[in-house]
Amino acid sequence: MKKAILSTILLLGSTSLLADTTMCFKENHQSMSTIENTPLNGGACLGKYTVNDMKTKGWSVDDIKISQTASGMSFIYVLKTATIVNTSSSNFTGNQAQMEANIIAKLEKKKEEEIKAKEIQEIQEAAIDGEKTYVNKCQNCHGINGQKSAYNSSRPLKDLSVEDMNESIKDYKLGKIDSQNASIMTPYANYLDTKTIKGIHGYLNKINTK
């Protein structure tokens, strides 16, 4: 994804050199005090020029967008120069707002993918612990694959969503369930937290989709 973002912005940069506007960016930077001396990616910055370098070359900062990320801040600089480079090729006349929107959209998409990847990793890790918990504490009553209706009074766990599981465990903890297996299940419910429940659900999904 990062290569895709860079390719798009570099393409914008290669044409923006023919006009008076360019757009450069830096992802996941840690300090606002050092950003102007940090090489920027994209546009005429080409991954090697800083804001101060660009000012020396005759560019000025027309606009800046800053957004917080999980690991720092992302900066988007819109730079302008009063001098238009004359060339036999057509000048770039792209809309600045659209350029900015495209970059922000790509950064947001990357952020969403990183969050999704983190969630998947957490589910996988939780499933490892969930397997131990299920085999040791749940399997005897609910079946190897969660296919049994424990004491003929509960739904098979393999058919429940993680939300269903959390709601049931919550009801057991609050004493809202009055069934013949409530006294058996309540001590286990008090042991379970949302992470463990997610792990058990992930483990059951894994073994039931093989």
mmCIF file of C-alpha atoms in Angstrom:
data_model
loop_
_atom_site.group_PDB
_atom_site.id
_atom_site.type_symbol
_atom_site.label_atom_id
_atom_site.label_comp_id
_atom_site.label_asym_id
_atom_site.label_seq_id
_atom_site.Cartn_x
_atom_site.Cartn_y
_atom_site.Cartn_z
ATOM 1 C CA MET A 1 0.000 0.000 0.000
ATOM 2 C CA LYS A 2 2.809 2.415 0.813
ATOM 3 C CA LYS A 3 4.282 1.848 -2.661
ATOM 4 C CA ALA A 4 0.889 2.606 -4.176
ATOM 5 C CA ILE A 5 0.626 5.882 -2.241
ATOM 6 C CA LEU A 6 4.145 6.897 -3.189
ATOM 7 C CA SER A 7 3.597 6.026 -6.845
ATOM 8 C CA THR A 8 0.473 8.178 -7.004
ATOM 9 C CA ILE A 9 2.081 11.146 -5.282
ATOM 10 C CA LEU A 10 5.274 10.876 -7.286
ATOM 11 C CA LEU A 11 3.142 10.935 -10.420
ATOM 12 C CA LEU A 12 1.500 14.121 -9.182
ATOM 13 C CA GLY A 13 4.910 15.525 -8.375
ATOM 14 C CA SER A 14 6.382 14.805 -11.782
ATOM 15 C CA THR A 15 3.685 16.913 -13.408
ATOM 16 C CA SER A 16 3.343 19.564 -10.686
ATOM 17 C CA LEU A 17 6.878 20.660 -11.396
ATOM 18 C CA LEU A 18 5.460 22.167 -14.562
ATOM 19 C CA ALA A 19 3.141 24.431 -12.579
ATOM 20 C CA ASP A 20 3.235 26.559 -9.440
ATOM 21 C CA THR A 21 1.771 24.060 -6.957
ATOM 22 C CA THR A 22 3.072 20.809 -5.503
ATOM 23 C CA MET A 23 2.040 18.620 -2.614
ATOM 24 C CA CYS A 24 4.416 16.728 -0.299
ATOM 25 C CA PHE A 25 3.740 14.553 2.726
ATOM 26 C CA LYS A 26 5.251 12.679 5.650
ATOM 27 C CA GLU A 27 3.585 9.817 7.495
ATOM 28 C CA ASN A 28 3.898 8.821 11.158
ATOM 29 C CA HIS A 29 6.317 11.586 12.121
ATOM 30 C CA GLN A 30 6.962 11.945 15.835
ATOM 31 C CA SER A 31 7.770 15.632 16.396
ATOM 32 C CA MET A 32 6.348 18.885 15.068
ATOM 33 C CA SER A 33 9.580 20.640 16.015
ATOM 34 C CA THR A 34 11.595 18.593 13.499
ATOM 35 C CA ILE A 35 9.159 18.242 10.610
ATOM 36 C CA GLU A 36 10.476 21.239 8.642
ATOM 37 C CA ASN A 37 13.958 19.688 8.611
ATOM 38 C CA THR A 38 12.707 16.215 7.631
ATOM 39 C CA PRO A 39 12.723 15.110 3.957
ATOM 40 C CA LEU A 40 9.178 14.867 2.598
ATOM 41 C CA ASN A 41 7.769 12.305 0.200
ATOM 42 C CA GLY A 42 5.823 12.961 -2.978
ATOM 43 C CA GLY A 43 5.495 15.996 -5.196
ATOM 44 C CA ALA A 44 8.589 18.058 -5.898
ATOM 45 C CA CYS A 45 10.082 16.997 -2.554
ATOM 46 C CA LEU A 46 10.936 13.585 -4.045
ATOM 47 C CA GLY A 47 11.699 12.040 -0.674
ATOM 48 C CA LYS A 48 14.871 14.098 -0.265
ATOM 49 C CA TYR A 49 13.904 17.762 0.190
ATOM 50 C CA THR A 50 12.696 19.258 3.466
ATOM 51 C CA VAL A 51 10.285 22.170 3.855
ATOM 52 C CA ASN A 52 13.248 24.432 4.506
ATOM 53 C CA ASP A 53 14.984 23.085 1.385
ATOM 54 C CA MET A 54 11.877 23.874 -0.644
ATOM 55 C CA LYS A 55 11.747 27.411 0.770
ATOM 56 C CA THR A 56 15.358 27.873 -0.295
ATOM 57 C CA LYS A 57 14.409 26.698 -3.786
ATOM 58 C CA GLY A 58 11.715 29.385 -3.995
ATOM 59 C CA TRP A 59 8.659 27.511 -2.741
ATOM 60 C CA SER A 60 6.396 28.783 0.035
ATOM 61 C CA VAL A 61 3.934 26.882 2.260
ATOM 62 C CA ASP A 62 0.416 27.589 1.039
ATOM 63 C CA ASP A 63 -1.367 25.114 3.306
ATOM 64 C CA ILE A 64 -0.639 22.296 5.727
ATOM 65 C CA LYS A 65 -2.834 19.459 6.968
ATOM 66 C CA ILE A 66 -1.913 17.534 10.117
ATOM 67 C CA SER A 67 -3.659 14.363 11.288
ATOM 68 C CA GLN A 68 -2.962 12.166 14.292
ATOM 69 C CA THR A 69 -2.075 8.514 13.676
ATOM 70 C CA ALA A 70 -1.536 5.557 15.980
ATOM 71 C CA SER A 71 2.227 5.967 15.740
ATOM 72 C CA GLY A 72 2.685 9.711 15.283
ATOM 73 C CA MET A 73 1.372 12.428 12.963
ATOM 74 C CA SER A 74 0.868 12.671 9.216
ATOM 75 C CA PHE A 75 1.649 15.959 7.472
ATOM 76 C CA ILE A 76 0.513 17.126 4.037
ATOM 77 C CA TYR A 77 2.146 20.311 2.705
ATOM 78 C CA VAL A 78 0.784 22.316 -0.206
ATOM 79 C CA LEU A 79 3.687 24.336 -1.591
ATOM 80 C CA LYS A 80 3.565 27.116 -4.178
ATOM 81 C CA THR A 81 6.103 29.058 -6.162
ATOM 82 C CA ALA A 82 5.523 32.254 -8.089
ATOM 83 C CA THR A 83 7.588 30.970 -11.011
ATOM 84 C CA ILE A 84 5.991 28.692 -13.567
ATOM 85 C CA VAL A 85 8.439 26.484 -15.424
ATOM 86 C CA ASN A 86 8.167 26.949 -19.184
ATOM 87 C CA THR A 87 8.158 23.726 -21.173
ATOM 88 C CA SER A 88 6.905 22.399 -24.462
ATOM 89 C CA SER A 89 4.685 19.961 -22.529
ATOM 90 C CA SER A 90 1.256 20.882 -21.229
ATOM 91 C CA ASN A 91 1.234 22.507 -17.786
ATOM 92 C CA PHE A 92 -0.377 20.620 -14.933
ATOM 93 C CA THR A 93 -3.683 22.207 -13.987
ATOM 94 C CA GLY A 94 -5.027 19.661 -11.473
ATOM 95 C CA ASN A 95 -7.372 20.794 -8.723
ATOM 96 C CA GLN A 96 -5.526 21.299 -5.409
ATOM 97 C CA ALA A 97 -8.489 20.239 -3.272
ATOM 98 C CA GLN A 98 -8.856 17.016 -5.259
ATOM 99 C CA MET A 99 -5.132 16.274 -4.946
ATOM 100 C CA GLU A 100 -5.381 16.772 -1.195
ATOM 101 C CA ALA A 101 -8.507 14.624 -0.955
ATOM 102 C CA ASN A 102 -6.830 11.805 -2.890
ATOM 103 C CA ILE A 103 -3.811 11.785 -0.590
ATOM 104 C CA ILE A 104 -5.920 11.925 2.574
ATOM 105 C CA ALA A 105 -8.118 9.098 1.276
ATOM 106 C CA LYS A 106 -5.075 6.927 0.603
ATOM 107 C CA LEU A 107 -3.611 7.645 4.047
ATOM 108 C CA GLU A 108 -6.958 6.850 5.686
ATOM 109 C CA LYS A 109 -7.243 3.598 3.736
ATOM 110 C CA LYS A 110 -3.772 2.587 4.847
ATOM 111 C CA LYS A 111 -4.667 3.415 8.450
ATOM 112 C CA GLU A 112 -7.842 1.295 8.214
ATOM 113 C CA GLU A 113 -5.861 -1.629 6.797
ATOM 114 C CA GLU A 114 -3.335 -1.358 9.629
ATOM 115 C CA ILE A 115 -6.154 -1.371 12.204
ATOM 116 C CA LYS A 116 -7.780 -4.373 10.520
ATOM 117 C CA ALA A 117 -4.471 -6.256 10.426
ATOM 118 C CA LYS A 118 -3.974 -5.529 14.125
ATOM 119 C CA GLU A 119 -7.472 -6.806 14.925
ATOM 120 C CA ILE A 120 -6.839 -10.014 12.958
ATOM 121 C CA GLN A 121 -3.567 -10.545 14.803
ATOM 122 C CA GLU A 122 -5.288 -10.010 18.163
ATOM 123 C CA ILE A 123 -7.996 -12.533 17.243
ATOM 124 C CA GLN A 124 -5.380 -15.090 16.214
ATOM 125 C CA GLU A 125 -3.452 -14.600 19.453
ATOM 126 C CA ALA A 126 -6.649 -14.761 21.508
ATOM 127 C CA ALA A 127 -7.652 -17.989 19.728
ATOM 128 C CA ILE A 128 -4.486 -19.679 21.013
ATOM 129 C CA ASP A 129 -5.462 -18.887 24.608
ATOM 130 C CA GLY A 130 -9.097 -19.587 23.765
ATOM 131 C CA GLU A 131 -8.233 -23.126 22.715
ATOM 132 C CA LYS A 132 -6.640 -23.855 26.093
ATOM 133 C CA THR A 133 -9.606 -22.415 27.954
ATOM 134 C CA TYR A 134 -12.169 -24.221 25.821
ATOM 135 C CA VAL A 135 -10.484 -27.629 25.975
ATOM 136 C CA ASN A 136 -9.930 -27.421 29.732
ATOM 137 C CA LYS A 137 -13.163 -25.760 30.873
ATOM 138 C CA CYS A 138 -15.837 -25.904 28.169
ATOM 139 C CA GLN A 139 -15.368 -28.911 25.922
ATOM 140 C CA ASN A 140 -16.776 -31.509 28.317
ATOM 141 C CA CYS A 141 -20.238 -29.924 28.318
ATOM 142 C CA HIS A 142 -20.302 -28.145 24.945
ATOM 143 C CA GLY A 143 -18.613 -30.761 22.745
ATOM 144 C CA ILE A 144 -15.328 -30.890 20.898
ATOM 145 C CA ASN A 145 -16.563 -28.474 18.216
ATOM 146 C CA GLY A 146 -19.068 -26.560 20.343
ATOM 147 C CA GLN A 147 -21.826 -28.565 18.686
ATOM 148 C CA LYS A 148 -23.612 -29.820 21.818
ATOM 149 C CA SER A 149 -26.513 -28.220 23.625
ATOM 150 C CA ALA A 150 -25.231 -28.395 27.196
ATOM 151 C CA TYR A 151 -27.766 -30.181 29.379
ATOM 152 C CA ASN A 152 -30.266 -29.718 26.547
ATOM 153 C CA SER A 153 -30.871 -26.157 27.721
ATOM 154 C CA SER A 154 -28.335 -24.008 25.886
ATOM 155 C CA ARG A 155 -27.611 -23.148 22.284
ATOM 156 C CA PRO A 156 -24.610 -24.824 20.617
ATOM 157 C CA LEU A 157 -21.648 -22.479 21.014
ATOM 158 C CA LYS A 158 -20.553 -22.994 17.413
ATOM 159 C CA ASP A 159 -23.739 -21.257 16.266
ATOM 160 C CA LEU A 160 -23.270 -18.161 18.424
ATOM 161 C CA SER A 161 -21.677 -14.876 17.452
ATOM 162 C CA VAL A 162 -19.115 -13.352 19.790
ATOM 163 C CA GLU A 163 -21.786 -10.788 20.732
ATOM 164 C CA ASP A 164 -24.181 -13.619 21.664
ATOM 165 C CA MET A 165 -21.498 -15.217 23.812
ATOM 166 C CA ASN A 166 -20.700 -11.976 25.601
ATOM 167 C CA GLU A 167 -24.368 -11.293 26.269
ATOM 168 C CA SER A 168 -24.959 -14.789 27.678
ATOM 169 C CA ILE A 169 -21.915 -14.621 29.938
ATOM 170 C CA LYS A 170 -23.040 -11.194 31.144
ATOM 171 C CA ASP A 171 -26.483 -12.579 31.981
ATOM 172 C CA TYR A 172 -24.947 -15.471 33.927
ATOM 173 C CA LYS A 173 -22.795 -13.044 35.918
ATOM 174 C CA LEU A 174 -25.838 -10.884 36.720
ATOM 175 C CA GLY A 175 -27.944 -13.911 37.664
ATOM 176 C CA LYS A 176 -30.481 -13.284 34.916
ATOM 177 C CA ILE A 177 -30.483 -16.865 33.666
ATOM 178 C CA ASP A 178 -32.571 -19.294 35.661
ATOM 179 C CA SER A 179 -31.991 -22.727 34.198
ATOM 180 C CA GLN A 180 -30.859 -26.104 35.445
ATOM 181 C CA ASN A 181 -27.270 -25.455 34.378
ATOM 182 C CA ALA A 182 -27.045 -21.889 35.701
ATOM 183 C CA SER A 183 -25.420 -23.029 38.926
ATOM 184 C CA ILE A 184 -22.842 -24.960 36.885
ATOM 185 C CA MET A 185 -22.177 -22.216 34.371
ATOM 186 C CA THR A 186 -22.028 -19.168 36.677
ATOM 187 C CA PRO A 187 -18.581 -19.940 38.195
ATOM 188 C CA TYR A 188 -17.164 -20.324 34.674
ATOM 189 C CA ALA A 189 -18.870 -17.108 33.571
ATOM 190 C CA ASN A 190 -17.221 -15.210 36.413
ATOM 191 C CA TYR A 191 -13.859 -16.469 35.148
ATOM 192 C CA LEU A 192 -14.394 -15.287 31.560
ATOM 193 C CA ASP A 193 -13.658 -11.803 30.224
ATOM 194 C CA THR A 194 -14.318 -10.328 26.778
ATOM 195 C CA LYS A 195 -10.830 -11.195 25.497
ATOM 196 C CA THR A 196 -11.164 -14.835 26.553
ATOM 197 C CA ILE A 197 -14.636 -15.054 25.033
ATOM 198 C CA LYS A 198 -13.303 -13.626 21.766
ATOM 199 C CA GLY A 199 -10.546 -16.243 21.863
ATOM 200 C CA ILE A 200 -12.989 -19.097 22.414
ATOM 201 C CA HIS A 201 -15.165 -17.818 19.572
ATOM 202 C CA GLY A 202 -12.123 -17.544 17.306
ATOM 203 C CA TYR A 203 -10.997 -21.065 18.198
ATOM 204 C CA LEU A 204 -14.427 -22.551 17.485
ATOM 205 C CA ASN A 205 -14.620 -20.719 14.168
ATOM 206 C CA LYS A 206 -11.208 -22.078 13.253
ATOM 207 C CA ILE A 207 -11.962 -25.738 13.956
ATOM 208 C CA ASN A 208 -15.436 -25.582 12.414
ATOM 209 C CA THR A 209 -14.248 -24.134 9.105
ATOM 210 C CA LYS A 210 -11.507 -26.680 8.381
#
